[in-house]
mmCIF file of C-alpha atoms in Angstrom:
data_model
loop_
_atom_site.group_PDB
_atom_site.id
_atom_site.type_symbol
_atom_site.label_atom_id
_atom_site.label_comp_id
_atom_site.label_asym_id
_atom_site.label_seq_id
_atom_site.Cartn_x
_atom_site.Cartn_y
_atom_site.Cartn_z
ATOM 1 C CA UNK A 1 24.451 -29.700 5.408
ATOM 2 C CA UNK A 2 22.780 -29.197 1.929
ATOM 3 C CA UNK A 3 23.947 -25.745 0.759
ATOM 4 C CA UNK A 4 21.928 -24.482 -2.043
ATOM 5 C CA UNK A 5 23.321 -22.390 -4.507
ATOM 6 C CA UNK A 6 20.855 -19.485 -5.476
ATOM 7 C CA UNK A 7 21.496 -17.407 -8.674
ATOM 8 C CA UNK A 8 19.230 -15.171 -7.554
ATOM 9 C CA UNK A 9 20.863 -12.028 -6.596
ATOM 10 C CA UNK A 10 20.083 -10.905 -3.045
ATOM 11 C CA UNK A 11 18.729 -8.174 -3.661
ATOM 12 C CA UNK A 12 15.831 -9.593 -5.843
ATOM 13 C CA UNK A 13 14.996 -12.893 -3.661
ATOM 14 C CA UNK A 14 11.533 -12.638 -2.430
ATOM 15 C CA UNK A 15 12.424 -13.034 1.379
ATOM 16 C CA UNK A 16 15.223 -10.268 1.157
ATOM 17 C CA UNK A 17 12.432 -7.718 -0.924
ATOM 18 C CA UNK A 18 9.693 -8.746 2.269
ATOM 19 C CA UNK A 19 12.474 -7.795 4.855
ATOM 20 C CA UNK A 20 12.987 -4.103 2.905
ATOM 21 C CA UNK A 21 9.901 -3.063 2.592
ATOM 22 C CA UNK A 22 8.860 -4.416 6.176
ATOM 23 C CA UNK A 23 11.622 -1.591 7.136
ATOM 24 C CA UNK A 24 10.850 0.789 4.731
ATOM 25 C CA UNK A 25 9.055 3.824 6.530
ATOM 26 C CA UNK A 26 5.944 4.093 4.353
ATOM 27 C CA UNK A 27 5.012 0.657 3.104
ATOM 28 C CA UNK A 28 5.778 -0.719 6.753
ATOM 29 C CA UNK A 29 2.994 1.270 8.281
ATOM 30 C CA UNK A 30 0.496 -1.382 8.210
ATOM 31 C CA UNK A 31 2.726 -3.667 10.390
ATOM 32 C CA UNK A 32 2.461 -1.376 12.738
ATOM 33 C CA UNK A 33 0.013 -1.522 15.727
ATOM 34 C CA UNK A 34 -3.956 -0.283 14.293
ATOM 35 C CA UNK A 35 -4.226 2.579 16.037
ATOM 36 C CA UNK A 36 -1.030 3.710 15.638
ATOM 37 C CA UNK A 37 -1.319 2.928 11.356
ATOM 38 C CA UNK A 38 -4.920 4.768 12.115
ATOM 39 C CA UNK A 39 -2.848 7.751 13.675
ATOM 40 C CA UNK A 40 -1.016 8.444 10.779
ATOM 41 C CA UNK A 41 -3.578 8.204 8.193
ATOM 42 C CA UNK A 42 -5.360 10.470 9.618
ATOM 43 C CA UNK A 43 -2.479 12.892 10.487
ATOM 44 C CA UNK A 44 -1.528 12.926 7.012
ATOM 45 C CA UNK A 45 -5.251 13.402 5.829
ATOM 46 C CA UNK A 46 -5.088 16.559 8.536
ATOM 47 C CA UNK A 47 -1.561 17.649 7.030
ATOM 48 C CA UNK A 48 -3.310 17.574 3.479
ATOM 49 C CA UNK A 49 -6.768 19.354 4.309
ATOM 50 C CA UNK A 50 -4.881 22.909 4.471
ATOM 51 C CA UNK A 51 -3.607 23.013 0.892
ATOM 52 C CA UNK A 52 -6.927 21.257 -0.100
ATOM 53 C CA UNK A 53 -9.006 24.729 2.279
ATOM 54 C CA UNK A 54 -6.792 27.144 0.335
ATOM 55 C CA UNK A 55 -7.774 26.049 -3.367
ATOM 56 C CA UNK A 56 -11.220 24.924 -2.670
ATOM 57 C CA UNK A 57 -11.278 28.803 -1.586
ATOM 58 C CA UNK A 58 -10.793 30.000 -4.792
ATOM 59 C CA UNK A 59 -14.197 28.790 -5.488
ATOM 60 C CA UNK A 60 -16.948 31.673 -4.974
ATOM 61 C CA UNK A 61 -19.804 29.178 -4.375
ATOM 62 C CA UNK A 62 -17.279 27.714 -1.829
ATOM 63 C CA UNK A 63 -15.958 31.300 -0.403
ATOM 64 C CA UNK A 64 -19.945 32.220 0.418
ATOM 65 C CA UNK A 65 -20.875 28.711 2.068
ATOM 66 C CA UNK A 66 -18.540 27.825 4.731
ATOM 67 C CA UNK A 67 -20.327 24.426 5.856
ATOM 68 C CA UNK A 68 -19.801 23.380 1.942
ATOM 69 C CA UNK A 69 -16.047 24.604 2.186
ATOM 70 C CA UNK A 70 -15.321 22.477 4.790
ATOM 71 C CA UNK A 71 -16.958 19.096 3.501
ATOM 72 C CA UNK A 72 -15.824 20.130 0.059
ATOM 73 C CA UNK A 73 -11.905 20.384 1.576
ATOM 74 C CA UNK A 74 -11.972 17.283 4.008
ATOM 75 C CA UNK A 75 -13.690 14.739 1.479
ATOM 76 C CA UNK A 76 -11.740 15.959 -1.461
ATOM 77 C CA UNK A 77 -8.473 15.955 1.127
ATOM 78 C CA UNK A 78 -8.929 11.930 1.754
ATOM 79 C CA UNK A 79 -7.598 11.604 -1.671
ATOM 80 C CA UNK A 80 -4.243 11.201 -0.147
ATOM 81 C CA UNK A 81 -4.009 8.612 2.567
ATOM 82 C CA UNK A 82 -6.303 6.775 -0.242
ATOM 83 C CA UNK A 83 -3.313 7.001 -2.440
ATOM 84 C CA UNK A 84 -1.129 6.270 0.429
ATOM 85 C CA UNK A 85 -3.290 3.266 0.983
ATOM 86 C CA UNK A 86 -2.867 1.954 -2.730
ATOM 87 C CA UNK A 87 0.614 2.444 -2.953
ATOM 88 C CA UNK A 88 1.037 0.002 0.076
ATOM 89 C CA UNK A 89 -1.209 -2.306 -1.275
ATOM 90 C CA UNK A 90 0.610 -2.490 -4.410
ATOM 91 C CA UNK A 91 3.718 -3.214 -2.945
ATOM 92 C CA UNK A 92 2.364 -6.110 -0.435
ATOM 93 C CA UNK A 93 0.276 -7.473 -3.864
ATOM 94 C CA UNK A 94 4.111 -7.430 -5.110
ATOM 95 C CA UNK A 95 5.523 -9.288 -2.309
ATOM 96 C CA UNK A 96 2.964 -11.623 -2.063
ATOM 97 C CA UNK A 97 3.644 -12.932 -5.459
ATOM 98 C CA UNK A 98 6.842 -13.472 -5.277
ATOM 99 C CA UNK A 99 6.340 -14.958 -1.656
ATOM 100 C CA UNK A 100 3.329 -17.338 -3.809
ATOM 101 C CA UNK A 101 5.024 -18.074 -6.641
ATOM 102 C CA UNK A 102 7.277 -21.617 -7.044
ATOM 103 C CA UNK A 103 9.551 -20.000 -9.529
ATOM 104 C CA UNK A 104 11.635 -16.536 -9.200
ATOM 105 C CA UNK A 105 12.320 -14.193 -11.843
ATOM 106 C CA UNK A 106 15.207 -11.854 -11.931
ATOM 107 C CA UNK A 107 17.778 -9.933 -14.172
ATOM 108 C CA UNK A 108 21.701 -10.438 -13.385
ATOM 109 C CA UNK A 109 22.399 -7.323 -14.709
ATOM 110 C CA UNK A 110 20.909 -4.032 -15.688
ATOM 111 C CA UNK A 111 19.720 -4.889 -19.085
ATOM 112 C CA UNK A 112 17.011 -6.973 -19.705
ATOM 113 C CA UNK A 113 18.629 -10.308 -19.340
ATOM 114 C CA UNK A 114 15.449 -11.859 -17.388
ATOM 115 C CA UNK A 115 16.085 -15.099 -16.038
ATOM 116 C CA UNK A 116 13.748 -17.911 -13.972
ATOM 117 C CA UNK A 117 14.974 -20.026 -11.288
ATOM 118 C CA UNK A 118 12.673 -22.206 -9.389
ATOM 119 C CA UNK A 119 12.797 -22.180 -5.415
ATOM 120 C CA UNK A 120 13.582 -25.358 -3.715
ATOM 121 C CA UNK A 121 10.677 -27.162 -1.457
ATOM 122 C CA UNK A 122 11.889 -25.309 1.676
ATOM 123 C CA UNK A 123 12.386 -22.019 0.716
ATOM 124 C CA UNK A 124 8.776 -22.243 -0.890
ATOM 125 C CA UNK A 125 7.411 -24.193 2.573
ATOM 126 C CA UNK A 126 8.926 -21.220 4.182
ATOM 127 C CA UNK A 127 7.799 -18.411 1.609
ATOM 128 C CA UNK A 128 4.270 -19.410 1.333
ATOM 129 C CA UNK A 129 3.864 -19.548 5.395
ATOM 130 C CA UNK A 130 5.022 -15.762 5.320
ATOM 131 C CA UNK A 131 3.213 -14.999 2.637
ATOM 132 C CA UNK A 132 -0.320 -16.844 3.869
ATOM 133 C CA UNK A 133 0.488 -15.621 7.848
ATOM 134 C CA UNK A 134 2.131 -11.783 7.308
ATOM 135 C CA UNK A 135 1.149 -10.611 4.198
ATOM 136 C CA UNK A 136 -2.008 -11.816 3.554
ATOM 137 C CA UNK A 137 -3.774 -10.682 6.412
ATOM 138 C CA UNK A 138 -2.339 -6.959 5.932
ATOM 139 C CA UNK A 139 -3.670 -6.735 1.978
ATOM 140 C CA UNK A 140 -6.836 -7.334 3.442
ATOM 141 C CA UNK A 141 -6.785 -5.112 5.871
ATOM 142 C CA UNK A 142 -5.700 -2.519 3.238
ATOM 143 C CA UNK A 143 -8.299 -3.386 1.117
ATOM 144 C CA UNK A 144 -10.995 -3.093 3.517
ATOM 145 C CA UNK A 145 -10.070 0.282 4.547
ATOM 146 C CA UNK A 146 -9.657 1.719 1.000
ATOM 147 C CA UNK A 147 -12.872 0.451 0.205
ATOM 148 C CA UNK A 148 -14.282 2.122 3.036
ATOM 149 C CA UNK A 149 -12.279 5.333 2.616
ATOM 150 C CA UNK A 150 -13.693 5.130 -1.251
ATOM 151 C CA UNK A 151 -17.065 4.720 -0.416
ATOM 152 C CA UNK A 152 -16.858 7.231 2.091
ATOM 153 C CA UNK A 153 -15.638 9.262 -0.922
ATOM 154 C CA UNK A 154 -18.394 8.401 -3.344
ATOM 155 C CA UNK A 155 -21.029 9.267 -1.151
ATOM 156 C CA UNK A 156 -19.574 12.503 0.061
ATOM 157 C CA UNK A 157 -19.453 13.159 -3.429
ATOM 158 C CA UNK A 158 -23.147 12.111 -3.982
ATOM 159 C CA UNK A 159 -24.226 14.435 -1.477
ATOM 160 C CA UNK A 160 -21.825 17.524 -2.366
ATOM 161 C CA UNK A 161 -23.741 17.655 -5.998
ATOM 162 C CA UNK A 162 -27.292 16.502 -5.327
ATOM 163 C CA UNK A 163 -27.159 19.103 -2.461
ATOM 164 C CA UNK A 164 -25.459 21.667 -4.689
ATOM 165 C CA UNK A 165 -28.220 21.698 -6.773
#
């Protein structure tokens, strides 16, 4: 059999980075079943919303108006499983690229010694299938939902200061 010889270390081939973050705990999440990747976005938007009560308490509009407290605290709380949401996104956008492109860069050591090697037909045949089929339906997903989550956002937002007024 045709044994190709990769100078790629293993660590920085494309395939091997898709396998550790598909393992990883956080960037894996949206692998997971929906409404179990829905579960913990909104768990960690519930663990958030106490530290985001406690300062939005310090304000003494805020301390006066409970109804505003609340609204204030849980829109201004969904700041973090929308950064949770980007940081996944930016690490699929990664992998996708390198599952996309026909050449690999990589460093061979720890200095900047960057070097380009350019895949063979079958490892992009196979690349570009996981990439198209795995990853790219998951960075839509992702972006759909921080759209939403940011809209959600702006309009909270929208309707925290024209009703403050």
């Amino acid at each position: 059999m045709n044994k190709i010889i990769c100078p790629v270390p293993e660590s920085q081939r494309p395939l091997n980075e898709f396998n550790n973050i598909r393992n990883s705990w956080l960037i894996s999440w949206p692998f997971l079943e929906r409404n179990i990747f829905y579960r913990k976005l909104t768990v960690c938007w519930l663990f958030i919303t106490p530290v985001s009560l406690t300062i939005s308490y310090g304000s003494n509009h805020l301390k006066n108006n409970i109804f505003e407290l609340l609204f204030v605290s849980l829109t201004v709380s969904l700041a973090f499983p929308i950064l949770l949401l980007i940081r996944q996104w930016l690490s699929w956008t990664y992998i996708y690229k390198r599952l996309n492109s026909e050449k690999i860069e990589y460093e061979e050591s720890g200095w900047y010694d960057g070097q380009i090697w350019e895949k063979p037909i079958n490892w992009r045949a196979k690349d570009l299938l996981i990439a198209q089929n795995q990853i790219k339906p998951i960075l839509n997903h992702l972006e759909v939902i921080i759209i939403l989550l940011v809209s959600v956002v702006i309009v909270s937002l929208l309707f925290i200061f024209l009703g403050m007024n």
